[in-house]
Tab-separated table of C-alpha atoms in Angstrom:
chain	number	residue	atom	x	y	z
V	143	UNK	CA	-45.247	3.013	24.263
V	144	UNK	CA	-45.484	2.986	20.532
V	145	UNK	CA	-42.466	1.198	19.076
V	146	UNK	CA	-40.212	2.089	16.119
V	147	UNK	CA	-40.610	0.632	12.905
V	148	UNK	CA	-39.718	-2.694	12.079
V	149	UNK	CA	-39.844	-4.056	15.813
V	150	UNK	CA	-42.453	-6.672	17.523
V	151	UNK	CA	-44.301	-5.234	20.491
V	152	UNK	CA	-46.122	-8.723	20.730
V	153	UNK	CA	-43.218	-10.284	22.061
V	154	UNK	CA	-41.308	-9.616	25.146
V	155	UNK	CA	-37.918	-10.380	23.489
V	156	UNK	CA	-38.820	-7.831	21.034
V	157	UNK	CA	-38.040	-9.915	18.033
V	158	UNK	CA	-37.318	-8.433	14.572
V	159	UNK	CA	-36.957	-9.639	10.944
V	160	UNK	CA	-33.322	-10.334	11.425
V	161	UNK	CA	-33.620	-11.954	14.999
V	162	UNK	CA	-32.604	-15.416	13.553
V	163	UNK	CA	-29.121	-14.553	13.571
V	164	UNK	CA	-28.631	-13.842	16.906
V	165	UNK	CA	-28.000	-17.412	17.409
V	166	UNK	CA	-24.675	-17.014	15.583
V	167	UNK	CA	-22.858	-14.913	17.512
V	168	UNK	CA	-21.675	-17.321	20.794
V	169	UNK	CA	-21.560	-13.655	23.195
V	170	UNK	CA	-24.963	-13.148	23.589
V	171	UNK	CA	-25.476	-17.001	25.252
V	172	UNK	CA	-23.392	-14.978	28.067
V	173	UNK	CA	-23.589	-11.061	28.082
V	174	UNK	CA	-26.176	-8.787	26.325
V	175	UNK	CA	-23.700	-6.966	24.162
V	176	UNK	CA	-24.209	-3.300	23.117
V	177	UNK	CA	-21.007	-2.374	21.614
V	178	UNK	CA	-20.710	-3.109	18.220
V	179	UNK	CA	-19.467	0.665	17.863
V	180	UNK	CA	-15.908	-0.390	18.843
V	181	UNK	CA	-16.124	-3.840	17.867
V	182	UNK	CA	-18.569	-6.747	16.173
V	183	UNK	CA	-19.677	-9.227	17.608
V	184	UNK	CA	-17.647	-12.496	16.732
V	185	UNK	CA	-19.992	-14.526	14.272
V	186	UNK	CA	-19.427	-18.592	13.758
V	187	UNK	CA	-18.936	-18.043	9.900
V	188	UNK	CA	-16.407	-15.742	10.645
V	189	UNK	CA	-14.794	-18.206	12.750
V	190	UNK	CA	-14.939	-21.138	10.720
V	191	UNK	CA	-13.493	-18.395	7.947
V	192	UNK	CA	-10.309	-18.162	10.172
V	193	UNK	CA	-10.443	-21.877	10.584
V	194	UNK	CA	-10.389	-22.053	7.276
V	195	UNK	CA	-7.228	-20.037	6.784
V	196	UNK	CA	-5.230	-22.007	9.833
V	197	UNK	CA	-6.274	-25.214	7.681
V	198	UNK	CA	-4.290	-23.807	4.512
V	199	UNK	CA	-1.831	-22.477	6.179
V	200	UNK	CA	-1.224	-25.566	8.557
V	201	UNK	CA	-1.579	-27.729	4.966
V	202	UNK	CA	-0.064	-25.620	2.347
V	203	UNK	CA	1.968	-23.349	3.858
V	204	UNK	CA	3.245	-20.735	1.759
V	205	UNK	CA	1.968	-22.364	-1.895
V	206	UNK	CA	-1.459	-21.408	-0.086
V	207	UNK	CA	-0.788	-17.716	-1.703
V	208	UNK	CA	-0.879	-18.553	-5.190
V	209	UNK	CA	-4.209	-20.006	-6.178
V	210	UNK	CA	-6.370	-19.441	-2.808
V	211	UNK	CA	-4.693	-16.157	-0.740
V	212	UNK	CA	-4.407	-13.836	-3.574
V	213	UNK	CA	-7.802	-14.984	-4.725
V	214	UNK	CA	-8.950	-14.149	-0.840
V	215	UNK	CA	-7.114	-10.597	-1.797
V	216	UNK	CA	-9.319	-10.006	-4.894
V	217	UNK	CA	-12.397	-11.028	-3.185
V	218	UNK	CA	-12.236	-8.486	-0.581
V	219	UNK	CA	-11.928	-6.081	-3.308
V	220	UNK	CA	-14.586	-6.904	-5.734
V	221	UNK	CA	-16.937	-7.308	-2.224
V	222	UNK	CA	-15.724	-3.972	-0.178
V	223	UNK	CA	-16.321	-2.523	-3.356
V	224	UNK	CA	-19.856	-3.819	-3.367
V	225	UNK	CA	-20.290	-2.082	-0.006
V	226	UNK	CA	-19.447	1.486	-0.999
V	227	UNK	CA	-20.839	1.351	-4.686
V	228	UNK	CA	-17.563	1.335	-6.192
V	229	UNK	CA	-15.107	-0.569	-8.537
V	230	UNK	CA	-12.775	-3.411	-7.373
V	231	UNK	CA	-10.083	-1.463	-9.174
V	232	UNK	CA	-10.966	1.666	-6.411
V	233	UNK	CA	-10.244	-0.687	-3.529
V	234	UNK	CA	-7.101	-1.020	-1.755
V	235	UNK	CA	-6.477	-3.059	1.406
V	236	UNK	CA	-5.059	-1.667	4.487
V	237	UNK	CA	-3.760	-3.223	7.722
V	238	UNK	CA	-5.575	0.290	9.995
V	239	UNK	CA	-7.083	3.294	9.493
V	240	UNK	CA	-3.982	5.118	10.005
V	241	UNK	CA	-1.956	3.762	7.820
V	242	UNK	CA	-4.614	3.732	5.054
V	243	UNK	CA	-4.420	7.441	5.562
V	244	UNK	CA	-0.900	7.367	5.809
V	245	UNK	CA	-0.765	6.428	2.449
V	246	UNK	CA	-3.432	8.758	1.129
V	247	UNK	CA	-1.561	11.897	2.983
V	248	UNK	CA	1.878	11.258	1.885
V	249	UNK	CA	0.545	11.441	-2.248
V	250	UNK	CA	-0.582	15.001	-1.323
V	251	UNK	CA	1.115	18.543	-2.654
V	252	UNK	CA	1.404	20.714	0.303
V	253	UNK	CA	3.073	23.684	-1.389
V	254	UNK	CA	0.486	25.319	-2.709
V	255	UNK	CA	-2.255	24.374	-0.357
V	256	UNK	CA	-1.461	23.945	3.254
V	257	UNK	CA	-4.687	23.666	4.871
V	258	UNK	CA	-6.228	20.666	5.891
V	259	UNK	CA	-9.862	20.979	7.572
V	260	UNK	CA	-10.941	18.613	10.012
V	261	UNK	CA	-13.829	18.370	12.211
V	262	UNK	CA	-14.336	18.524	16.087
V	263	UNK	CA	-16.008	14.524	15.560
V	264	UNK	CA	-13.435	13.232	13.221
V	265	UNK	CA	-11.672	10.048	15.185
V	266	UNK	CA	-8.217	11.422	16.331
V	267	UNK	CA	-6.072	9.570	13.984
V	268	UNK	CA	-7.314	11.916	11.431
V	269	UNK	CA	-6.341	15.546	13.159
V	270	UNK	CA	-2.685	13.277	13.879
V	271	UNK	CA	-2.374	12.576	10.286
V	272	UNK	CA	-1.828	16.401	10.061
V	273	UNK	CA	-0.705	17.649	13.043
V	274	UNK	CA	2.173	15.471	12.318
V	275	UNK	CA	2.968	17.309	9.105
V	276	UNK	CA	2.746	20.831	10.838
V	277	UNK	CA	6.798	20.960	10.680
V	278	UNK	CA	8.890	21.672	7.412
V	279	UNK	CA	8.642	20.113	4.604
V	280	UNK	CA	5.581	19.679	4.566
V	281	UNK	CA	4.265	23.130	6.764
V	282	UNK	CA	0.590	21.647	7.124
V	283	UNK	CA	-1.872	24.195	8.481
V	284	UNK	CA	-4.366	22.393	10.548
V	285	UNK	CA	-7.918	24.055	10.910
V	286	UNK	CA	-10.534	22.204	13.360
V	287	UNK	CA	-14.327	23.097	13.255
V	288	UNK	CA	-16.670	22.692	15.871
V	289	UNK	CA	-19.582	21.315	15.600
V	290	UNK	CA	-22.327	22.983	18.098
V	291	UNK	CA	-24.779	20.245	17.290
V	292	UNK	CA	-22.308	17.284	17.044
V	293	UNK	CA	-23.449	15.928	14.140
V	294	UNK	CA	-21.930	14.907	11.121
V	295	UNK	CA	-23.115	15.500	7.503
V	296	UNK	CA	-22.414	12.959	4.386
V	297	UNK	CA	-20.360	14.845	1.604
V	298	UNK	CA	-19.092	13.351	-1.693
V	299	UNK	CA	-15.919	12.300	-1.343
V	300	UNK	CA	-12.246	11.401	-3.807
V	301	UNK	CA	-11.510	9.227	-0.454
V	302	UNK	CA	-13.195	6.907	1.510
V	303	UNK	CA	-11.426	4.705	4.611
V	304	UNK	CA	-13.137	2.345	6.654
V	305	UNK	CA	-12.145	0.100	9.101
V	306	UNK	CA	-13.557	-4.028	9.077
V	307	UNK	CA	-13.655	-4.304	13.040
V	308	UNK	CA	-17.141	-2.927	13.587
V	309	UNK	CA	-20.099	-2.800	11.660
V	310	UNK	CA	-18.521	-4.909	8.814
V	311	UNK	CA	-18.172	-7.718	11.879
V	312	UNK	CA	-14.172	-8.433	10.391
V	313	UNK	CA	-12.566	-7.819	13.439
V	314	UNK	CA	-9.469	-5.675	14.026
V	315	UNK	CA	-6.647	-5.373	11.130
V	316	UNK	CA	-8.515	-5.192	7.990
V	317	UNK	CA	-10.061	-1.981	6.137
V	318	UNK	CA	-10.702	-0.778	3.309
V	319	UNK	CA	-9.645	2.605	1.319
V	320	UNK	CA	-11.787	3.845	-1.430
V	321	UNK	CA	-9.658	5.975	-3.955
V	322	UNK	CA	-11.954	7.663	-6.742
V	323	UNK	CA	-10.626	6.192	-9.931
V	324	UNK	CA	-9.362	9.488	-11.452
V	325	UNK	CA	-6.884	9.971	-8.586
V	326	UNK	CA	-5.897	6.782	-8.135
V	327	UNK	CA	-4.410	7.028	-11.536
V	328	UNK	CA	-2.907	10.562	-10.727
V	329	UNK	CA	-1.544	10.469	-7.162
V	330	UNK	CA	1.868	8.643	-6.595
V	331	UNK	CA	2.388	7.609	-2.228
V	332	UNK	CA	5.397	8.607	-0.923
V	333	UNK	CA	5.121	5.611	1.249
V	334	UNK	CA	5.817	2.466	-0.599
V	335	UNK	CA	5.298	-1.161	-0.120
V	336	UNK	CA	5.528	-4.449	-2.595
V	337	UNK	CA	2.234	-4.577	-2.734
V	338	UNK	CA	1.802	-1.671	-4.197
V	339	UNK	CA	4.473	-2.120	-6.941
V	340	UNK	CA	2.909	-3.079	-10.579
V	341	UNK	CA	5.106	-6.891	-10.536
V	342	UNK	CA	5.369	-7.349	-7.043
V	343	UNK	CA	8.152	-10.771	-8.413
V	344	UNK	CA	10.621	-8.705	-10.514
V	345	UNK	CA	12.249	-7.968	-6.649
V	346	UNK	CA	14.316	-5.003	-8.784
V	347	UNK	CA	15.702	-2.630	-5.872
V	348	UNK	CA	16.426	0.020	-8.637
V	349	UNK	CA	12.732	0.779	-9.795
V	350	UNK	CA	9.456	1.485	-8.412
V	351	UNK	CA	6.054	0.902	-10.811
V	352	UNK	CA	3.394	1.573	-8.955
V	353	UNK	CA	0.188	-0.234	-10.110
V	354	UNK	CA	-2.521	2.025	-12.255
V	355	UNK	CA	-5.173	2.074	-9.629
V	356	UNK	CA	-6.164	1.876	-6.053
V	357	UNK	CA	-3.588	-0.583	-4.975
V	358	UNK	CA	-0.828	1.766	-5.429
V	359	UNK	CA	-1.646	2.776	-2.170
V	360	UNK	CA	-0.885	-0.694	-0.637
V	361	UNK	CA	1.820	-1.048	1.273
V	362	UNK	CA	2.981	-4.773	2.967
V	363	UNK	CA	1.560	-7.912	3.069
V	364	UNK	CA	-1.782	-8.116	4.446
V	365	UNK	CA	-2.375	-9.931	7.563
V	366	UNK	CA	-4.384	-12.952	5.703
V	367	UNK	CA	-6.395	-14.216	9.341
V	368	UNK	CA	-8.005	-10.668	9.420
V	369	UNK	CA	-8.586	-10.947	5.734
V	370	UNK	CA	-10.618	-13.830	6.373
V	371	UNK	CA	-12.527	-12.854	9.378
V	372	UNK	CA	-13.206	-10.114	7.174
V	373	UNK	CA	-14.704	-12.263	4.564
V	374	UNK	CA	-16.644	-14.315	7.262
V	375	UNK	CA	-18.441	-11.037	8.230
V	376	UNK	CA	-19.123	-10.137	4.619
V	377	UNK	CA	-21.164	-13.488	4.232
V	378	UNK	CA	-23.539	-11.712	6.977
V	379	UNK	CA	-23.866	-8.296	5.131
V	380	UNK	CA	-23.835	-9.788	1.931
V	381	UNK	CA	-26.718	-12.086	2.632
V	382	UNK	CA	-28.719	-10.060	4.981
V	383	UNK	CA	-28.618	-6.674	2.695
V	384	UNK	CA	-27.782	-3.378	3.907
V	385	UNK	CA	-31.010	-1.782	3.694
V	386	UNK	CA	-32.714	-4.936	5.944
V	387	UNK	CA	-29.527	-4.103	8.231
V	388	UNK	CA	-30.063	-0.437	8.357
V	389	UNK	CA	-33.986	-0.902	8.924
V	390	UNK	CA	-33.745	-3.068	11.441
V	391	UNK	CA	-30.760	-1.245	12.974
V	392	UNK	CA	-32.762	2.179	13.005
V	393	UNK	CA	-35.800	0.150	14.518
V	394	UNK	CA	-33.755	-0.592	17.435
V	395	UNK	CA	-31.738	2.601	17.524
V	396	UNK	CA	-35.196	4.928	17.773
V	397	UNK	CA	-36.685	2.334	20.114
V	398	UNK	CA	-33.509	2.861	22.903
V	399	UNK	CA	-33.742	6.532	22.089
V	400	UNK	CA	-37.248	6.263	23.208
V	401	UNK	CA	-36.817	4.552	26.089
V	402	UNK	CA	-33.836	6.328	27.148
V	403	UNK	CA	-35.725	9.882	27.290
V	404	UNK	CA	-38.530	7.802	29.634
V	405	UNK	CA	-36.383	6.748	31.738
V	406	UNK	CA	-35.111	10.452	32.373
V	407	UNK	CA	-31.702	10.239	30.093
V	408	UNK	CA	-31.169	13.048	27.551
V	409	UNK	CA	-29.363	10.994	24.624
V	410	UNK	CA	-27.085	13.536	22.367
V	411	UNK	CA	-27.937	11.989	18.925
V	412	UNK	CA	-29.175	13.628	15.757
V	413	UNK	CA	-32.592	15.935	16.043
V	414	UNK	CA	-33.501	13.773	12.839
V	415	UNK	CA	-34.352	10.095	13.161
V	416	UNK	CA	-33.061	9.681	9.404
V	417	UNK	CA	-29.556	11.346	10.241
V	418	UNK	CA	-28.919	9.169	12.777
V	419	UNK	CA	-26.198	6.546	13.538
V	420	UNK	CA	-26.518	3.577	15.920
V	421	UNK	CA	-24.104	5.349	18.420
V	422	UNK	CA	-26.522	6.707	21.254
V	423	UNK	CA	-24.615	8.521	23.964
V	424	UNK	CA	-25.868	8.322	27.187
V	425	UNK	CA	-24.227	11.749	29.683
V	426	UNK	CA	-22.872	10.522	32.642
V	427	UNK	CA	-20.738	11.783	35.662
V	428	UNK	CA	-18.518	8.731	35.688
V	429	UNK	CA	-18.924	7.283	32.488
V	430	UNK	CA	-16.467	4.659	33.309
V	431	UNK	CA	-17.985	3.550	36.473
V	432	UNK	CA	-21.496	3.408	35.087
V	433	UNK	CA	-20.009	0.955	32.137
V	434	UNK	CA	-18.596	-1.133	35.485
V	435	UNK	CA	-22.258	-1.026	36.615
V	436	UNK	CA	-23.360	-2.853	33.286
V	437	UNK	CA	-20.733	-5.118	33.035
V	438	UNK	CA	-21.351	-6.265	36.237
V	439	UNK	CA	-24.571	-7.207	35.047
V	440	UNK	CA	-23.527	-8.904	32.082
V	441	UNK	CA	-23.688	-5.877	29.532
V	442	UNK	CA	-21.232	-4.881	27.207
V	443	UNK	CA	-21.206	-1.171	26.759
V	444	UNK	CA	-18.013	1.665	26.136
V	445	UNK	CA	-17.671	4.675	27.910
V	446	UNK	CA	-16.126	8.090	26.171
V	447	UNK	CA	-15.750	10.978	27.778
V	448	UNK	CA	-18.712	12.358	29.766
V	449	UNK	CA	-20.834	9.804	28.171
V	450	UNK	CA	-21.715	6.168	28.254
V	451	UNK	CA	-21.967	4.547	24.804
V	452	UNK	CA	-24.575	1.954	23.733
V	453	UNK	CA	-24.951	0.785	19.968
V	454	UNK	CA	-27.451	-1.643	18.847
V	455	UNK	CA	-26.688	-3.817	15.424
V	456	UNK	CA	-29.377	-6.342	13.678
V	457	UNK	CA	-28.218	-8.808	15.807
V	458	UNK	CA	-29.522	-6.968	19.149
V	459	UNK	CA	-33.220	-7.128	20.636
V	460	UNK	CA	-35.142	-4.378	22.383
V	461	UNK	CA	-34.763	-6.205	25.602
V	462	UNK	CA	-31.372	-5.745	25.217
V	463	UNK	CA	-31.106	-2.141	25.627
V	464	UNK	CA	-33.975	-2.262	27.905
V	465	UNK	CA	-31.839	-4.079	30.618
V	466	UNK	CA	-29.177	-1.958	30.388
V	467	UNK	CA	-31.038	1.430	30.731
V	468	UNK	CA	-33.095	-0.279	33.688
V	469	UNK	CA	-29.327	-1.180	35.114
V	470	UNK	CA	-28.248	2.154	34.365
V	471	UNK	CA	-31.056	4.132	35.758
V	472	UNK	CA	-30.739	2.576	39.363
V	473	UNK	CA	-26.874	3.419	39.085
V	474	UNK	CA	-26.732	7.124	37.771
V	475	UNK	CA	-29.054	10.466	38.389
V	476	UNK	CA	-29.317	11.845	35.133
């Protein structure tokens, strides 16, 4: 077959550009792992990161935060920041998703403009956000739209929240929220925290000053081990480069597309190679047995409804996804 872009078909481990770091994350001496879509693989600089932050802690204790954690803080900023194209000072740190958006839906007028519009593919926690708000005061009116396709397409956004634990290899408790600068001035949270007050050490009770940008939407202290696995898996995109990731990543993702179809699958993805992520769903009767089935063989895969889940990342090789559709295919009539 011909093979995507990117990809060795010389070599029966089908080895890439970015093959070298497979050696640095321990799971793959074990398992073939496929699942970076609901977590990263755990890499040994993000390890030795967290080691790093036992060491202070275990060392310094608390006089750790004032000339090494709250630098940590600012670094995550100024590198998230990198990562999206914007300005440290349109960063703020979040411990999840949810409450990132917690913050972001509670600066919001309602009066005038009920209607929030979701999609069909958004993650839950974003319809929950609203449907929570359906009651008085607020009276949110919640409108979902289907997608017939099931595909998603970019838009410019005044928000942006992302979460560390998968394809930024930080692990679970860490993500970012990207506030355009303009509204990050504007909008006040009706949720409040002491990181999000202006002097976090005047500890006055009787006023609120919320800083003049992003971090206004900050709420408690952030949970500094997931700040610095976070960190740990920034050294990896830092240094390899998103574009070399997303080649590579694409490489792998068209090549199990490819291969899926042969061996009789019909993967729902994108009809456009260039729209696509590096989610490739897989239909299934039993989508939980057939993820048994893998793992049985030593490969990590997720199962959603309907659908068995398998995502490649630049640390993955073709064989990888070629033993688990050959594992799959004697398991499931598709």
């Amino acid at each position: 077959m011909t093979l995507a872009s990117g990809l060795d078909a010389g070599a029966s481990a089908g080895a890439h550009s970015l093959a070298r770091y497979r050696s640095e994350f321990p799971i793959f001496r074990d398992a073939v792992y496929l699942n970076t879509c609901s977590l990263g693989a755990l890499g040994e600089r993000t390890r030795r990161r967290i080691t790093e932050f036992i060491d202070l802690w275990q060392a310094r204790g608390a006089s750790a935060w004032y000339d090494v954690w709250w630098a940590a803080l600012a670094e995550l900023r100024a590198r998230y920041a990198r990562i999206v194209g914007a300005s440290p000072e349109e960063i703020a740190l979040a411990p999840s998703v949810s409450v990132a958006l917690s913050a972001v839906a509670e600066a919001l007028d309602y009066r005038r403009r009920p209607r929030v519009v979701v999609t069909s593919l958004d993650f839950p926690t974003v319809a929950y956000q609203w449907l929570a708000k359906r009651p008085p005061p607020h009276g949110v009116e919640l409108v979902v739209v289907e997608s017939p396709d099931q595909v998603s397409v970019p838009v410019e956004v005044d928000f942006l929240t992302a979460g560390g634990l998968k394809w930024l290899l930080g692990g679970p408790g860490i993500v970012l929220l990207y506030v355009r600068d303009e509204l990050a001035r504007r909008l006040a949270p009706a949720i409040a925290g002491w990181f999000g007050h202006k002097d976090q050490f005047a500890f006055d009770p009787r006023a609120l000053e919320l800083h003049d940008d992003a971090r206004r939407f900050e709420l408690g202290t952030p949970a500094l081990a997931a700040v610095y696995a976070q960190l740990g898996g920034l050294d990896y995109i830092d240094e390899i480069g998103v574009p070399a990731i997303r080649r590579v990543t694409s490489g792998l993702t068209e090549d199990l597309v490819a291969r899926a179809r042969e061996h009789g699958f019909r993967p729902k993805v994108a009809s456009r190679a260039e729209d696509r992520s590096a989610i490739v769903m897989l239909p299934a009767a039993d989508p939980a047995a057939g993820v048994r089935h893998l793992a049985a063989g030593g490969i990590i895969a997720d199962a959603r409804p309907g659908h068995v889940r398998l995502s490649p990342f630049f640390y993955n090789l073709q064989d990888d996804h070629v033993s688990a559709l050959e594992r799959l295919a004697t398991h499931t009539s598709h």
